[in-house]
Amino acid sequence: MKIGLALSGGGARGFAHLGVLKALLEQGFQPHMLSGVSAGAIAGALYSQGYTPEQILDIFLKTRLFKFIRPATSLMGFFRTDRMAKLCETYLPHDSFEGLKIPLVICATDIEAGQTVYFSQGSLIKPLLASGSIPVMFEPVRIDGRIYVDGGILNNMPVEPLLGNCDFIIGIHTNPCGSHRTMANMRTVMERSLLLAIHNNVPERARMCDVFIEPPSLCQYTTLDSSKAKEIFEIGYVFTMENASRWAETYASKLLVHEEAAQSGKRDS
């Protein structure tokens, strides 16, 4: 039975994906396909390349990401991502979906058409950068004449590419809204507004999953809390381990149904 993982965006909260993935692997949930957006796309790409969750965390802890971000000269965003592309080439040197060890789909938003676009073939790094290009903060990414921004705007947990390709789908969402936070300045108002807008497209996709993982304590962190990466990683790991037995039962039940359907198909043929 093929297992698919849908990984949400979430900025720094996305470090929880790595903790969740570590726990899932320890419990025997080996993914056969991944679909990701923004932070989830980055985690998915590096894992599909062959890095372990711990190695991916270590990459980010050792990399000073801000030195790869420089001011933009256009009016379409404050920062450019061209140096980030050079960083990605260090860890994804083949720059292709076909070079990955596990199939991956990356979700981005075509801002002109107002549509979600899924990338799964050809060049990998540009769709990866596009998927996390937060509007206004980063310049959009141009691919084949189209303009793309953060995929989470329209789909912050891209389950759809897994439907029909996987038998058991696990959705990992690292952007719980939680209760109202104190609005101290313009940045917190903008962050909260974006979070609420993005969260609105998740519930219907959560219902498409066999298992939906959303560690509630991530609410206490912001999308910019990259200095707390280890804490966020641990939250994802602990939450998943605490609930693993319940999700294992869900998997066992579906596996039984899957096997019975397969046997019935053989008898009918």
Short mmCIF file of N, CA and C in Angstrom, two decimals, residues 153-231:
data_model
loop_
_atom_site.label_atom_id
_atom_site.label_comp_id
_atom_site.label_asym_id
_atom_site.label_seq_id
_atom_site.Cartn_x
_atom_site.Cartn_y
_atom_site.Cartn_z
N ILE A 153 -1.02 30.31 -0.82
CA ILE A 153 -2.10 31.30 -0.94
C ILE A 153 -3.41 30.62 -1.34
N LEU A 154 -3.32 29.68 -2.26
CA LEU A 154 -4.52 28.97 -2.72
C LEU A 154 -4.61 27.54 -2.19
N ASN A 155 -3.47 26.95 -1.84
CA ASN A 155 -3.48 25.56 -1.39
C ASN A 155 -2.32 25.32 -0.43
N ASN A 156 -2.59 25.42 0.85
CA ASN A 156 -1.51 25.28 1.83
C ASN A 156 -1.30 23.86 2.33
N MET A 157 -1.95 22.89 1.71
CA MET A 157 -1.65 21.49 2.00
C MET A 157 -2.05 20.68 0.76
N PRO A 158 -1.15 20.61 -0.22
CA PRO A 158 -1.50 20.04 -1.53
C PRO A 158 -1.71 18.54 -1.53
N VAL A 159 -2.91 18.13 -1.19
CA VAL A 159 -3.28 16.72 -1.15
C VAL A 159 -3.60 16.18 -2.54
N GLU A 160 -4.15 17.05 -3.39
CA GLU A 160 -4.70 16.60 -4.68
C GLU A 160 -3.74 15.75 -5.51
N PRO A 161 -2.45 16.09 -5.62
CA PRO A 161 -1.56 15.26 -6.45
C PRO A 161 -1.41 13.83 -5.96
N LEU A 162 -1.74 13.59 -4.68
CA LEU A 162 -1.59 12.26 -4.11
C LEU A 162 -2.81 11.39 -4.37
N LEU A 163 -3.95 12.03 -4.61
CA LEU A 163 -5.19 11.29 -4.83
C LEU A 163 -5.07 10.45 -6.10
N GLY A 164 -5.37 9.17 -5.99
CA GLY A 164 -5.27 8.28 -7.12
C GLY A 164 -3.89 7.71 -7.33
N ASN A 165 -2.89 8.29 -6.66
CA ASN A 165 -1.52 7.80 -6.76
C ASN A 165 -1.05 7.10 -5.49
N CYS A 166 -1.74 7.35 -4.40
CA CYS A 166 -1.39 6.76 -3.10
C CYS A 166 -2.63 6.17 -2.46
N ASP A 167 -2.42 5.13 -1.68
CA ASP A 167 -3.53 4.44 -1.03
C ASP A 167 -3.80 4.96 0.38
N PHE A 168 -2.79 5.57 0.99
CA PHE A 168 -2.91 6.06 2.36
C PHE A 168 -2.24 7.43 2.42
N ILE A 169 -3.02 8.47 2.72
CA ILE A 169 -2.52 9.84 2.65
C ILE A 169 -2.41 10.46 4.05
N ILE A 170 -1.25 10.99 4.34
CA ILE A 170 -1.00 11.68 5.61
C ILE A 170 -0.77 13.16 5.31
N GLY A 171 -1.62 14.01 5.87
CA GLY A 171 -1.47 15.45 5.71
C GLY A 171 -0.79 16.04 6.93
N ILE A 172 0.26 16.81 6.71
CA ILE A 172 0.98 17.44 7.82
C ILE A 172 0.86 18.95 7.67
N HIS A 173 0.16 19.56 8.62
CA HIS A 173 -0.11 20.99 8.57
C HIS A 173 0.57 21.68 9.75
N THR A 174 1.47 22.61 9.45
CA THR A 174 2.25 23.25 10.51
C THR A 174 1.83 24.70 10.76
N ASN A 175 0.63 25.05 10.30
CA ASN A 175 0.16 26.43 10.47
C ASN A 175 -1.17 26.51 11.22
N PRO A 176 -1.26 25.92 12.42
CA PRO A 176 -2.51 26.04 13.17
C PRO A 176 -2.75 27.50 13.55
N CYS A 177 -3.99 27.94 13.47
CA CYS A 177 -4.30 29.34 13.78
C CYS A 177 -4.27 29.62 15.27
N GLY A 178 -4.86 28.72 16.04
CA GLY A 178 -4.89 28.94 17.48
C GLY A 178 -5.72 30.15 17.85
N SER A 179 -5.55 30.62 19.08
CA SER A 179 -6.30 31.77 19.57
C SER A 179 -5.66 33.07 19.10
N HIS A 180 -6.37 34.15 19.32
CA HIS A 180 -5.91 35.46 18.89
C HIS A 180 -4.62 35.86 19.59
N ARG A 181 -3.63 36.33 18.80
CA ARG A 181 -2.37 36.81 19.35
C ARG A 181 -2.42 38.32 19.53
N THR A 182 -1.66 38.85 20.46
CA THR A 182 -1.59 40.30 20.65
C THR A 182 -1.00 40.95 19.41
N MET A 183 -1.72 41.91 18.85
CA MET A 183 -1.26 42.60 17.66
C MET A 183 -0.39 43.79 18.08
N ALA A 184 0.91 43.59 18.08
CA ALA A 184 1.82 44.60 18.61
C ALA A 184 2.26 45.62 17.57
N ASN A 185 2.31 45.21 16.30
CA ASN A 185 2.80 46.11 15.26
C ASN A 185 2.28 45.66 13.90
N MET A 186 2.70 46.38 12.85
CA MET A 186 2.21 46.09 11.50
C MET A 186 2.61 44.69 11.07
N ARG A 187 3.82 44.26 11.44
CA ARG A 187 4.29 42.94 11.02
C ARG A 187 3.41 41.83 11.57
N THR A 188 3.03 41.95 12.87
CA THR A 188 2.20 40.90 13.46
C THR A 188 0.79 40.90 12.87
N VAL A 189 0.29 42.08 12.53
CA VAL A 189 -1.03 42.16 11.89
C VAL A 189 -0.99 41.49 10.52
N MET A 190 0.08 41.78 9.74
CA MET A 190 0.21 41.18 8.41
C MET A 190 0.37 39.67 8.51
N GLU A 191 1.18 39.22 9.46
CA GLU A 191 1.41 37.78 9.61
C GLU A 191 0.14 37.05 10.00
N ARG A 192 -0.61 37.62 10.95
CA ARG A 192 -1.86 37.01 11.40
C ARG A 192 -2.90 36.97 10.27
N SER A 193 -2.97 38.06 9.50
CA SER A 193 -3.93 38.14 8.40
C SER A 193 -3.62 37.09 7.34
N LEU A 194 -2.34 36.95 6.99
CA LEU A 194 -1.95 35.96 5.99
C LEU A 194 -2.22 34.55 6.50
N LEU A 195 -1.94 34.32 7.77
CA LEU A 195 -2.17 33.01 8.37
C LEU A 195 -3.64 32.62 8.31
N LEU A 196 -4.52 33.55 8.65
CA LEU A 196 -5.96 33.28 8.63
C LEU A 196 -6.43 32.99 7.20
N ALA A 197 -5.93 33.77 6.25
CA ALA A 197 -6.34 33.59 4.86
C ALA A 197 -5.90 32.23 4.33
N ILE A 198 -4.66 31.87 4.62
CA ILE A 198 -4.11 30.60 4.15
C ILE A 198 -4.78 29.41 4.83
N HIS A 199 -5.03 29.54 6.13
CA HIS A 199 -5.62 28.43 6.89
C HIS A 199 -7.00 28.08 6.36
N ASN A 200 -7.68 29.04 5.75
CA ASN A 200 -9.04 28.83 5.29
C ASN A 200 -9.14 27.76 4.21
N ASN A 201 -8.04 27.49 3.48
CA ASN A 201 -8.13 26.49 2.40
C ASN A 201 -7.68 25.10 2.83
N VAL A 202 -7.45 24.92 4.14
CA VAL A 202 -6.94 23.63 4.62
C VAL A 202 -8.01 22.63 5.06
N PRO A 203 -9.07 23.05 5.79
CA PRO A 203 -10.02 22.05 6.33
C PRO A 203 -10.58 21.07 5.32
N GLU A 204 -10.98 21.53 4.13
CA GLU A 204 -11.54 20.59 3.15
C GLU A 204 -10.49 19.58 2.69
N ARG A 205 -9.22 19.98 2.67
CA ARG A 205 -8.15 19.06 2.27
C ARG A 205 -7.81 18.10 3.40
N ALA A 206 -7.97 18.55 4.62
CA ALA A 206 -7.74 17.66 5.76
C ALA A 206 -8.69 16.47 5.72
N ARG A 207 -9.90 16.70 5.23
CA ARG A 207 -10.89 15.62 5.14
C ARG A 207 -10.53 14.61 4.05
N MET A 208 -9.64 14.98 3.15
CA MET A 208 -9.20 14.04 2.11
C MET A 208 -8.12 13.09 2.62
N CYS A 209 -7.58 13.37 3.80
CA CYS A 209 -6.47 12.59 4.34
C CYS A 209 -6.96 11.46 5.23
N ASP A 210 -6.21 10.38 5.24
CA ASP A 210 -6.50 9.29 6.18
C ASP A 210 -6.02 9.67 7.58
N VAL A 211 -4.93 10.42 7.63
CA VAL A 211 -4.39 10.93 8.89
C VAL A 211 -4.04 12.40 8.69
N PHE A 212 -4.45 13.24 9.63
CA PHE A 212 -4.16 14.67 9.57
C PHE A 212 -3.36 15.04 10.82
N ILE A 213 -2.15 15.54 10.61
CA ILE A 213 -1.25 15.87 11.72
C ILE A 213 -1.07 17.38 11.81
N GLU A 214 -1.45 17.96 12.94
CA GLU A 214 -1.33 19.40 13.15
C GLU A 214 -0.99 19.65 14.63
N PRO A 215 0.29 19.70 14.98
CA PRO A 215 0.68 19.92 16.37
C PRO A 215 0.16 21.27 16.88
N PRO A 216 -0.78 21.28 17.83
CA PRO A 216 -1.39 22.54 18.26
C PRO A 216 -0.43 23.51 18.93
N SER A 217 0.61 23.02 19.58
CA SER A 217 1.52 23.93 20.29
C SER A 217 2.39 24.76 19.35
N LEU A 218 2.32 24.51 18.05
CA LEU A 218 3.04 25.35 17.10
C LEU A 218 2.48 26.77 17.08
N CYS A 219 1.29 26.94 17.64
CA CYS A 219 0.68 28.27 17.69
C CYS A 219 1.55 29.28 18.43
N GLN A 220 2.37 28.81 19.34
CA GLN A 220 3.17 29.74 20.15
C GLN A 220 4.39 30.26 19.40
N TYR A 221 4.60 29.78 18.16
CA TYR A 221 5.74 30.23 17.36
C TYR A 221 5.23 31.01 16.15
N THR A 222 6.05 31.93 15.67
CA THR A 222 5.70 32.67 14.47
C THR A 222 6.38 32.03 13.27
N THR A 223 5.98 32.47 12.11
CA THR A 223 6.57 31.92 10.88
C THR A 223 8.01 32.38 10.68
N LEU A 224 8.47 33.31 11.52
CA LEU A 224 9.84 33.82 11.40
C LEU A 224 10.75 33.35 12.54
N ASP A 225 10.28 32.44 13.37
CA ASP A 225 11.06 31.96 14.52
C ASP A 225 12.11 30.92 14.13
N SER A 226 12.94 31.22 13.16
CA SER A 226 13.93 30.24 12.70
C SER A 226 14.99 29.94 13.76
N SER A 227 15.19 30.85 14.72
CA SER A 227 16.17 30.61 15.78
C SER A 227 15.71 29.50 16.73
N LYS A 228 14.44 29.12 16.64
CA LYS A 228 13.88 28.09 17.51
C LYS A 228 13.63 26.79 16.74
N ALA A 229 14.44 26.59 15.72
CA ALA A 229 14.26 25.43 14.84
C ALA A 229 14.27 24.10 15.60
N LYS A 230 15.21 23.94 16.54
CA LYS A 230 15.30 22.68 17.29
C LYS A 230 14.05 22.44 18.12
N GLU A 231 13.53 23.49 18.75
CA GLU A 231 12.32 23.36 19.55
C GLU A 231 11.14 22.94 18.67
#
